[in-house]
């Protein structure tokens, strides 16, 4: 039955054109397969029927079997009617109340007929009452077979049209009962048997109509594994294809420039992690395959130094290198850092941003075209058509989620053979998420900080404790250091937040009249913003009042205090990124999280985690668990929206690894995707590819 799940949902009994349109618009359900993949979000035990006489004030969700004695209607104002049905089962009387839909209920419910009523009873007027319960004729429900009832997420528009969770449950059961033949299998026995996975057909039936909790557990395991397996198979197939098809420049030697820098110019000894990563990069660049590597490292871990030494290997082999950053201020800081490292060496390093114009721009472009410029540091400006390299062999992309796929591809096209690619991020990515988002990349991690760096001390203050907070800031700035004050700026309420920032800036000017203050926010013109940042970087401004525009890349070693106001409105990764703006010098740095006193449990957890650890990877794992993968910093900007139907990379880490291991075995044995024993997998993958959540085509 290969095509049954592609059938139009409209032709399923109980759906029709109107409901099909509603399901498609609200939930994206168009076919039988879409409906089966719309999984319940919870289950409630319906195996027991209570007596009304057994109910108590602390009773949770229950079901009773009772007859309707009579109806009463009450005027609820504004043309609304409250409907009350009085019911009995012989052991007591209870009420059912509806605050809307009275007309529908009066048309469909009959006095004297027994109904199964399911809901949460409350006491009102001395009698138990069920508000808007599930209600079904007892004759339609086989009580002896009722077990765990599935619940489905529905929208307000669906509920108003009578398309409740119960209605979804009924059409799913209609579909399953109508499937007389088992659904076609999508995983071969050599995978399902060793892993003891139930069949696909059984999994769909058990997930929607379980009798026992074990049914749910085993069905979820099978369906999650399959979903993750095909995601990983797709990623690994792509990576395998790329490695087979894209030959890379072979950088055979580590030559004079690298060795001169390492022995004569290296400002401090490399950490063990930096040495390990450089060895991994050297191996890739000499392998004959194009390198495609992700370099993760916390703020201040020394990623730029690793990138520079890798670029010197490219120069030693007669090639040019380029580093692309998302903002002009970050590009300029990379230039300053690289130029200071190379000071005295015969390596020409140039900057190309929108601010580089006229004669200076022409000189840079000529130097790139004739090969005299060895390293180019720039922004989006480097991908313009006028920028031509003599021999581009190595590309570094910093904070790559700020660049679109098309922008990245333009950079690769500037070389006849795709250059080696090093993608850097200061946002630590949990391992299971990295396997899914960046699954086609080899991953290197710098998990040590350079010696001498002091961990930032993080403190939590409430917004009624500002006197002591301001006193601490005054001492630090008075001693010659600098401080950030960060206000939230969230799209839904930009006007309110901007007003808060403006008011906060005015207030802080009054609090600190002896210091020079600046402000930066996203609505400023780029030139104004850059100028304010330059004034802070140079030390002309002592306190910078800002929004999260300073989150990535600002390097001011003299800044030792980060005050984050309304900290409850920030996610963990964002708080960690902001904290990373301080502690970049030798002085002790402080991050103060200021919040209101009334906090949710999740918010308190976030703040406690920030105060307890500076480890970005621990914070990223905690963030993944608290917020889920779809909300993680970076995933929305780069189009990496998760569309997994049942698996969750935050909670199913072991399954992600198992799925990847199984997919790796297939790719290793059949890299060309041509062996007949795997034909089921390749056909299924081809059918799925347009819907698979795949985010990683970095190059």
XYZ file of C-alpha atoms in Angstrom:
699
model
C 0.000 0.000 0.000
C 2.692 2.507 -1.044
C 0.494 5.510 -1.825
C -2.243 5.337 0.801
C -0.636 7.941 3.062
C -0.513 10.437 0.188
C -4.307 10.427 -0.143
C -6.120 13.743 0.312
C -7.482 14.129 3.863
C -10.689 15.578 2.407
C -11.897 12.096 1.438
C -11.537 10.621 4.921
C -15.027 10.043 6.461
C -15.737 12.834 8.952
C -13.504 15.422 7.241
C -14.814 16.840 3.947
C -13.824 20.112 2.218
C -14.546 22.502 5.130
C -12.619 20.545 7.742
C -9.823 19.799 5.250
C -9.387 23.556 4.664
C -9.317 24.168 8.420
C -6.796 21.379 9.101
C -4.569 22.555 6.258
C -4.604 26.210 7.283
C -4.192 25.667 11.023
C -1.957 22.579 11.200
C -0.605 21.997 7.690
C -2.411 18.632 7.491
C -3.195 17.752 3.850
C -2.829 13.975 3.596
C -3.432 10.787 5.560
C 0.290 10.707 6.327
C 0.221 14.260 7.718
C -2.630 13.244 10.017
C -0.822 10.152 11.314
C 2.255 12.283 11.992
C 0.196 14.729 14.068
C 1.070 13.081 17.354
C -0.722 13.436 20.716
C 0.982 15.688 23.256
C -0.370 13.816 26.307
C -2.537 10.886 27.385
C -5.183 10.633 30.127
C -6.218 7.349 31.734
C -9.849 6.596 30.802
C -9.879 3.028 32.084
C -12.075 3.725 35.134
C -15.608 5.119 35.439
C -16.313 6.932 38.728
C -19.619 7.313 40.549
C -20.776 10.863 41.282
C -21.070 9.792 44.925
C -17.321 8.995 44.958
C -16.163 12.452 43.873
C -14.281 14.686 46.304
C -12.986 18.259 46.249
C -9.437 17.157 45.330
C -10.470 14.776 42.516
C -8.538 15.372 39.300
C -9.722 14.402 35.784
C -12.374 11.649 35.968
C -15.176 10.216 33.900
C -18.711 9.434 35.046
C -21.585 7.736 33.257
C -24.813 9.696 33.849
C -28.173 10.615 32.305
C -29.259 14.188 31.659
C -32.231 15.126 33.884
C -32.872 18.618 32.500
C -31.357 21.774 30.989
C -31.348 25.351 32.279
C -30.202 28.436 30.384
C -29.027 31.716 31.896
C -28.392 35.104 30.311
C -24.615 35.711 30.458
C -24.795 39.240 28.939
C -23.551 40.548 25.576
C -25.885 38.174 23.705
C -24.314 35.148 25.401
C -26.046 32.224 27.084
C -24.755 29.974 29.842
C -26.147 26.452 29.592
C -26.354 24.065 32.563
C -27.305 20.376 32.304
C -28.261 18.521 35.499
C -27.136 14.870 35.396
C -27.378 11.828 37.675
C -26.024 8.286 37.865
C -28.205 7.214 40.813
C -25.507 7.987 43.426
C -25.715 11.778 43.204
C -26.444 14.775 40.993
C -23.850 16.911 39.178
C -23.972 19.823 36.753
C -22.373 20.323 33.349
C -21.865 23.951 32.380
C -21.099 25.523 28.991
C -20.265 29.213 28.682
C -20.408 29.047 24.873
C -21.858 26.688 22.284
C -25.239 26.404 24.075
C -27.190 26.120 20.827
C -25.037 23.252 19.536
C -25.332 21.321 22.823
C -29.111 21.698 23.021
C -29.417 20.376 19.459
C -27.171 17.341 20.013
C -27.737 16.235 23.628
C -30.923 14.483 24.775
C -32.630 14.245 28.176
C -32.749 10.683 29.537
C -29.840 9.414 27.430
C -26.724 8.106 29.290
C -23.489 9.932 28.451
C -19.841 9.466 29.374
C -18.719 12.796 30.862
C -14.977 13.373 31.200
C -13.380 16.412 32.857
C -12.178 18.003 36.080
C -14.949 18.335 38.704
C -15.142 21.464 40.866
C -17.612 22.348 43.621
C -20.035 25.194 42.882
C -23.177 25.963 44.906
C -22.692 22.783 46.929
C -22.742 20.546 43.857
C -20.022 19.040 41.651
C -19.748 20.779 38.312
C -17.941 19.933 35.036
C -17.145 22.922 32.806
C -16.943 22.132 29.060
C -16.149 18.426 29.542
C -15.677 15.812 26.829
C -19.124 14.221 26.428
C -20.041 11.156 24.342
C -23.109 8.890 24.182
C -22.320 5.853 26.370
C -23.559 3.623 23.549
C -20.689 4.800 21.286
C -17.918 4.078 23.795
C -16.868 0.550 24.654
C -15.940 1.184 28.270
C -14.239 -2.173 28.651
C -11.752 -1.178 25.915
C -11.110 2.411 27.010
C -7.547 2.927 28.163
C -5.307 5.932 27.575
C -7.020 8.757 25.713
C -4.728 10.815 23.453
C -4.897 14.620 23.516
C -3.990 16.729 20.464
C -3.016 20.395 20.300
C -5.772 22.419 18.613
C -6.035 26.117 17.795
C -8.740 28.574 18.872
C -10.137 28.681 15.333
C -10.406 24.890 15.314
C -12.184 24.820 18.672
C -14.705 27.430 17.521
C -15.481 25.207 14.531
C -16.015 22.152 16.729
C -12.633 20.679 15.776
C -11.561 19.814 19.320
C -8.904 17.335 20.429
C -11.681 14.750 20.646
C -12.708 15.442 17.054
C -9.094 14.981 15.882
C -8.938 11.731 17.874
C -12.072 10.455 16.120
C -10.827 11.129 12.583
C -7.437 9.544 13.396
C -9.236 6.415 14.642
C -11.419 6.433 11.519
C -8.255 6.495 9.403
C -6.565 3.683 11.331
C -9.690 1.498 11.249
C -9.929 2.065 7.488
C -6.354 0.863 6.865
C -7.075 -2.829 6.381
C -3.552 -3.670 5.168
C -0.446 -2.922 7.285
C 1.389 0.268 6.366
C 4.500 -0.230 4.255
C 7.719 -0.591 6.260
C 10.349 2.147 5.918
C 13.220 0.532 7.801
C 14.782 -2.796 6.732
C 14.949 -5.805 9.093
C 18.730 -5.501 9.473
C 18.038 -2.239 11.361
C 14.746 -3.009 13.142
C 15.613 -6.515 14.396
C 18.859 -5.766 16.305
C 17.292 -2.631 17.828
C 14.053 -4.484 18.710
C 11.934 -1.823 16.986
C 8.224 -2.453 16.478
C 6.874 -2.221 12.926
C 5.917 1.164 11.498
C 2.280 0.092 11.222
C 2.145 -0.995 14.867
C 3.911 2.183 16.001
C 1.316 4.439 14.343
C -1.546 2.422 15.805
C -0.072 2.338 19.324
C 0.905 6.016 19.422
C -2.653 7.090 18.608
C -4.578 4.364 20.415
C -2.528 2.905 23.278
C -3.839 0.453 25.821
C -0.857 0.667 28.190
C 1.947 3.147 28.911
C 4.428 0.643 27.492
C 2.649 0.949 24.122
C 3.411 4.683 24.077
C 7.054 4.209 25.100
C 7.826 1.621 22.415
C 5.872 3.427 19.679
C 7.602 6.746 20.439
C 11.010 5.055 20.394
C 10.395 3.548 16.957
C 9.006 6.748 15.430
C 11.670 9.009 16.965
C 14.457 6.709 15.790
C 13.119 6.638 12.235
C 12.785 10.418 12.094
C 16.297 11.022 13.431
C 17.792 8.222 11.333
C 16.645 9.763 8.043
C 17.774 13.237 9.126
C 21.245 11.854 9.879
C 21.308 9.706 6.720
C 20.523 12.802 4.669
C 23.229 14.870 6.368
C 25.890 12.153 6.098
C 24.967 11.382 2.483
C 25.423 15.059 1.644
C 28.753 15.226 3.508
C 29.959 12.041 1.809
C 28.990 13.380 -1.625
C 30.801 16.633 -0.949
C 33.977 14.862 0.155
C 33.931 12.616 -2.914
C 33.101 15.334 -5.435
C 34.946 18.380 -4.098
C 38.670 17.967 -4.193
C 40.462 20.564 -2.112
C 43.751 22.373 -2.525
C 46.569 20.294 -1.014
C 48.624 22.352 1.426
C 51.615 20.038 1.756
C 54.013 22.160 3.762
C 54.104 24.116 6.968
C 56.619 26.679 5.833
C 58.560 29.811 6.695
C 55.706 32.125 7.665
C 54.048 29.638 10.029
C 57.348 28.662 11.659
C 58.588 32.256 11.908
C 55.366 33.239 13.648
C 55.323 30.189 15.929
C 58.922 30.531 17.113
C 59.397 34.334 17.043
C 56.073 36.160 17.238
C 53.645 33.980 19.226
C 52.639 36.265 22.148
C 51.968 33.431 24.609
C 52.143 29.607 24.618
C 49.256 27.825 22.902
C 46.892 25.864 25.113
C 46.646 22.106 24.632
C 43.218 22.606 23.014
C 44.587 25.142 20.510
C 47.412 22.772 19.533
C 44.962 19.891 19.058
C 42.684 21.986 16.824
C 45.589 23.238 14.675
C 46.679 19.602 14.146
C 43.107 18.715 13.037
C 43.051 21.636 10.587
C 46.524 20.792 9.216
C 45.431 17.204 8.593
C 42.330 18.389 6.664
C 44.276 20.837 4.520
C 46.794 18.205 3.490
C 44.244 15.470 2.760
C 43.328 16.496 -0.782
C 39.700 17.043 0.256
C 38.100 20.410 0.842
C 38.038 21.178 4.569
C 34.653 22.065 6.016
C 35.228 22.447 9.751
C 33.322 24.112 12.584
C 35.476 25.653 15.307
C 33.633 26.084 18.582
C 35.176 27.949 21.447
C 33.939 30.039 24.309
C 34.489 33.785 24.339
C 38.210 34.479 24.837
C 39.367 30.925 24.141
C 41.756 31.953 21.347
C 39.840 31.065 18.160
C 41.256 34.032 16.223
C 44.842 32.943 16.916
C 44.061 29.423 15.666
C 42.429 30.913 12.542
C 45.475 33.138 11.906
C 47.965 30.256 12.192
C 45.795 28.216 9.796
C 45.778 31.128 7.339
C 49.590 31.279 7.518
C 49.708 27.642 6.336
C 47.682 28.734 3.274
C 50.141 31.594 2.647
C 53.105 29.208 2.949
C 51.579 27.147 0.132
C 51.170 30.135 -2.206
C 47.527 30.947 -1.491
C 45.575 33.868 -0.034
C 43.229 33.771 2.951
C 40.133 35.716 3.922
C 38.204 36.192 7.162
C 34.614 37.447 6.935
C 32.876 38.987 9.973
C 29.233 40.088 10.341
C 29.854 43.736 11.393
C 32.337 46.479 10.585
C 33.364 46.899 14.209
C 34.111 43.163 14.505
C 36.029 43.167 11.200
C 38.132 46.101 12.410
C 38.849 44.317 15.682
C 39.941 41.192 13.796
C 42.223 43.388 11.681
C 43.746 45.035 14.770
C 44.241 41.646 16.469
C 45.824 40.002 13.402
C 47.983 43.056 12.601
C 49.292 43.168 16.179
C 50.100 39.424 16.087
C 51.942 39.795 12.757
C 53.671 43.088 13.584
C 57.166 42.857 12.064
C 56.385 39.970 9.689
C 56.291 40.332 5.916
C 52.565 39.636 5.504
C 50.226 42.192 3.953
C 46.868 42.297 5.745
C 44.074 44.539 4.476
C 40.554 45.549 5.527
C 37.574 45.703 3.182
C 34.259 47.033 4.521
C 31.656 49.507 3.333
C 33.689 52.273 4.987
C 36.765 51.584 2.797
C 36.251 53.786 -0.278
C 37.968 55.609 -3.138
C 41.731 55.289 -3.643
C 42.174 53.052 -0.576
C 39.568 50.611 -1.893
C 41.217 50.491 -5.346
C 44.582 49.687 -3.750
C 43.085 46.818 -1.742
C 41.307 45.371 -4.795
C 44.483 45.594 -6.914
C 46.484 43.896 -4.155
C 43.972 41.047 -3.984
C 43.897 40.592 -7.757
C 47.691 40.440 -8.155
C 48.305 38.382 -5.014
C 50.210 40.995 -2.969
C 47.501 41.002 -0.240
C 47.948 37.787 1.730
C 45.110 38.107 4.237
C 41.861 40.031 3.713
C 39.634 40.903 6.659
C 36.170 42.118 5.762
C 32.400 42.148 6.015
C 29.774 41.392 3.353
C 31.824 43.763 1.157
C 34.238 40.911 0.313
C 31.555 39.022 -1.662
C 30.904 41.881 -4.102
C 31.590 41.047 -7.759
C 34.404 43.627 -7.934
C 36.438 41.686 -5.356
C 38.695 39.176 -7.159
C 41.460 37.087 -5.566
C 44.563 35.803 -7.309
C 44.463 32.437 -5.441
C 41.953 32.195 -2.602
C 42.653 28.979 -0.703
C 41.386 29.457 2.857
C 38.236 31.132 4.194
C 37.298 31.843 7.804
C 33.711 32.807 8.612
C 33.103 34.278 12.049
C 29.640 33.825 13.586
C 28.430 32.218 10.365
C 24.752 32.208 11.382
C 24.765 35.944 10.584
C 25.330 35.134 6.881
C 22.857 33.606 4.452
C 23.604 30.554 2.291
C 23.738 32.654 -0.907
C 26.186 35.107 0.676
C 28.490 32.287 1.744
C 28.314 30.612 -1.668
C 29.397 33.853 -3.381
C 32.650 33.726 -1.457
C 33.375 30.143 -2.544
C 32.793 31.086 -6.185
C 35.806 33.413 -6.077
C 38.075 30.368 -6.386
C 38.259 27.749 -9.169
C 38.470 24.984 -6.553
C 36.364 25.458 -3.392
C 38.655 26.908 -0.705
C 39.126 25.267 2.666
C 36.481 26.579 5.076
C 36.733 27.217 8.802
C 33.470 28.317 10.417
C 33.919 29.899 13.864
C 31.316 30.434 16.562
C 31.540 31.732 20.116
C 28.102 30.298 20.856
C 28.778 26.829 22.282
C 26.507 24.279 20.637
C 25.432 21.130 22.487
C 26.793 17.990 20.846
C 23.415 16.531 19.868
C 22.375 19.837 18.303
C 25.688 20.191 16.455
C 25.145 16.714 14.950
C 21.840 17.929 13.538
C 22.468 21.567 12.613
C 26.106 21.207 11.553
C 26.021 17.493 10.791
C 28.018 17.791 7.561
C 30.868 19.640 9.273
C 33.795 18.206 11.155
C 33.792 19.798 14.592
C 36.745 21.111 16.588
C 36.367 22.455 20.111
C 38.658 24.772 22.076
C 37.655 23.885 25.607
C 40.431 25.689 27.524
C 40.926 29.368 28.284
C 44.409 30.908 27.941
C 46.396 30.987 31.226
C 45.910 34.080 33.366
C 42.277 34.708 32.414
C 40.122 35.219 35.525
C 36.568 33.818 35.394
C 33.916 36.538 35.406
C 32.123 36.782 38.762
C 28.356 36.732 38.148
C 25.956 38.195 40.728
C 22.167 38.444 40.889
C 20.543 41.654 42.145
C 16.905 42.709 42.332
C 15.730 45.969 40.785
C 15.159 47.477 44.249
C 18.872 47.058 45.119
C 20.293 49.650 42.724
C 22.000 51.779 45.398
C 24.641 49.119 46.113
C 24.843 48.277 42.395
C 25.586 51.880 41.382
C 28.137 52.157 44.187
C 30.040 49.121 42.838
C 29.992 50.466 39.282
C 31.229 53.871 40.494
C 34.211 52.259 42.230
C 35.210 50.266 39.136
C 34.825 53.116 36.633
C 36.487 55.519 39.062
C 39.484 53.167 39.088
C 39.832 53.563 35.321
C 37.714 50.690 34.013
C 34.632 50.749 31.774
C 31.094 49.384 32.121
C 28.146 48.236 30.009
C 24.489 48.670 30.947
C 22.331 46.458 28.701
C 18.562 46.860 28.292
C 16.368 44.270 26.544
C 15.036 45.023 23.094
C 12.460 42.511 21.899
C 10.563 42.796 18.612
C 7.086 42.488 20.088
C 7.512 45.651 22.125
C 10.310 47.609 20.500
C 8.689 50.982 21.157
C 8.241 50.279 24.854
C 11.753 48.853 25.175
C 13.305 51.737 23.275
C 11.539 54.143 25.629
C 12.940 52.136 28.541
C 16.440 52.409 27.100
C 16.092 56.159 26.529
C 14.672 56.662 30.029
C 17.380 54.401 31.450
C 20.080 56.391 29.667
C 18.748 59.699 31.048
C 18.525 58.192 34.527
C 22.086 56.828 34.393
C 23.391 60.223 33.210
C 21.928 61.680 36.412
C 23.329 58.840 38.560
C 26.849 59.126 37.072
C 27.317 62.840 36.229
C 31.087 62.508 36.672
C 31.458 59.961 33.843
C 31.032 60.106 30.054
C 28.146 57.916 28.813
C 27.232 56.692 25.330
C 24.304 54.707 23.970
C 23.822 52.187 21.181
C 20.665 50.476 19.903
C 19.467 48.756 16.753
C 17.395 51.668 15.445
C 20.388 53.978 15.124
C 21.928 54.528 11.690
C 24.913 52.268 11.076
C 27.369 55.183 11.019
C 26.074 56.556 14.356
C 26.258 53.120 15.926
C 29.806 52.513 14.682
C 30.903 55.932 15.963
C 29.483 55.287 19.445
C 31.205 51.877 19.525
C 34.528 53.398 18.458
C 34.311 55.975 21.235
C 33.801 53.209 23.789
C 36.578 51.038 22.328
C 38.998 53.992 22.465
C 38.060 54.765 26.089
C 36.556 58.149 25.305
C 33.215 56.850 26.653
C 33.355 55.198 30.086
C 29.844 53.732 30.357
C 27.971 52.331 27.360
C 24.176 52.019 27.610
C 23.079 49.533 24.954
C 20.752 46.826 23.745
C 21.948 43.403 22.640
C 23.651 44.880 19.550
C 26.869 44.580 21.602
C 26.280 40.871 22.115
C 28.795 39.539 19.594
C 32.330 40.574 18.868
C 33.010 43.753 20.825
C 36.471 43.430 22.353
C 37.212 46.047 25.012
C 39.765 44.556 27.455
C 39.343 47.541 29.783
C 35.605 46.864 30.291
C 35.173 45.023 33.586
C 31.462 45.421 34.445
C 28.438 44.124 32.559
C 25.056 45.100 34.059
C 22.108 43.329 32.391
C 18.777 44.925 33.280
C 15.535 42.921 33.126
C 17.717 39.801 32.985
C 14.577 37.674 33.196
C 13.799 38.633 29.589
C 16.978 37.082 28.158
C 17.748 33.488 27.261
C 20.726 31.650 28.743
C 22.861 31.716 25.591
C 22.225 35.427 25.177
C 23.160 36.145 28.799
C 26.355 34.128 28.338
C 27.244 35.998 25.139
C 26.711 39.344 26.853
C 28.826 38.261 29.832
C 31.584 37.401 27.371
C 32.018 41.099 26.550
C 33.855 41.563 29.882
C 36.729 39.652 31.441
C 38.858 40.039 28.317
C 41.703 41.782 30.157
C 43.758 40.936 33.238
C 41.442 42.676 35.757
C 38.704 40.848 37.657
C 35.406 41.344 35.829
C 31.828 41.262 37.077
C 28.464 40.521 35.456
C 25.403 41.692 37.401
C 22.018 40.252 36.446
C 19.246 42.601 37.568
C 15.692 41.271 37.695
C 12.353 41.868 39.371
C 11.725 39.847 42.530
C 8.796 37.834 41.170
C 10.321 35.239 38.819
C 9.087 32.060 37.185
C 10.766 28.790 38.076
C 12.475 28.565 34.659
C 13.798 32.128 34.934
C 15.199 31.485 38.396
C 16.905 28.354 37.031
C 18.484 30.376 34.205
C 19.838 32.995 36.601
C 21.127 30.347 39.032
C 22.949 28.542 36.187
C 24.584 31.810 35.094
C 25.762 32.513 38.640
C 27.052 28.948 39.120
C 29.160 28.417 35.973
C 31.148 30.159 33.239
C 31.295 26.989 31.118
C 29.576 27.848 27.833
C 28.923 24.208 26.954
C 27.161 23.502 30.254
C 25.107 26.650 29.709
C 24.242 25.635 26.132
C 23.085 22.179 27.282
C 20.937 23.761 30.000
C 19.524 26.252 27.489
C 18.646 23.449 25.101
C 16.747 21.637 27.850
C 14.952 24.759 29.097
C 14.033 26.363 25.789
C 14.093 23.575 23.220
C 16.062 23.607 19.953
C 13.772 25.898 17.964
C 14.489 28.895 20.167
C 18.253 28.602 20.432
C 20.283 31.624 19.524
C 21.196 31.612 15.862
C 18.782 28.988 14.626
C 16.055 31.415 13.610
C 18.360 33.910 11.856
C 19.943 31.248 9.707
C 16.715 29.540 8.682
C 17.501 26.458 10.749
C 13.937 26.076 11.985
C 13.337 22.640 13.414
C 10.487 20.654 11.909
C 10.883 17.354 13.728
C 7.425 15.870 14.302
C 8.132 13.701 17.363
C 11.850 13.626 18.190
C 13.442 16.355 20.306
C 17.204 16.800 20.142
C 17.131 18.410 23.589
C 15.744 15.272 25.211
C 16.657 12.491 22.808
C 20.435 12.864 22.735
C 21.143 9.123 22.983
C 18.754 8.415 20.121
C 20.434 11.111 17.988
C 23.760 9.330 18.526
C 22.260 5.890 17.828
C 20.606 7.154 14.639
C 23.869 8.727 13.497
C 25.823 5.534 14.213
C 23.361 3.459 12.168
C 23.342 5.995 9.323
C 27.175 6.053 9.336
C 27.303 2.276 8.817
C 25.119 2.616 5.715
C 27.131 5.506 4.225
C 30.459 3.767 4.923
C 29.256 0.609 3.161
C 27.476 2.341 0.279
C 28.880 5.867 -0.278
C 27.541 5.969 -3.832
C 23.994 5.061 -2.644
C 23.776 2.288 -5.247
C 23.677 -1.080 -3.441
C 20.426 -3.004 -3.864
C 20.226 -4.099 -0.220
C 19.813 -0.421 0.750
C 17.342 0.488 -2.014
C 14.477 0.868 0.494
C 16.491 3.490 2.385
C 17.525 5.498 -0.686
C 13.969 5.490 -2.077
C 12.558 6.597 1.270
C 15.218 9.302 1.615
C 14.424 10.619 -1.859
C 10.722 10.812 -0.953
C 11.485 12.580 2.316
C 14.170 15.024 1.250
C 11.906 17.968 0.489
C 10.495 17.767 4.010
C 13.585 16.848 6.010
C 14.754 19.446 8.542
C 18.251 19.948 7.139
C 20.135 23.076 7.951
C 23.797 22.556 7.311
C 24.805 23.171 3.697
C 27.568 25.487 4.781
C 29.492 25.329 1.512
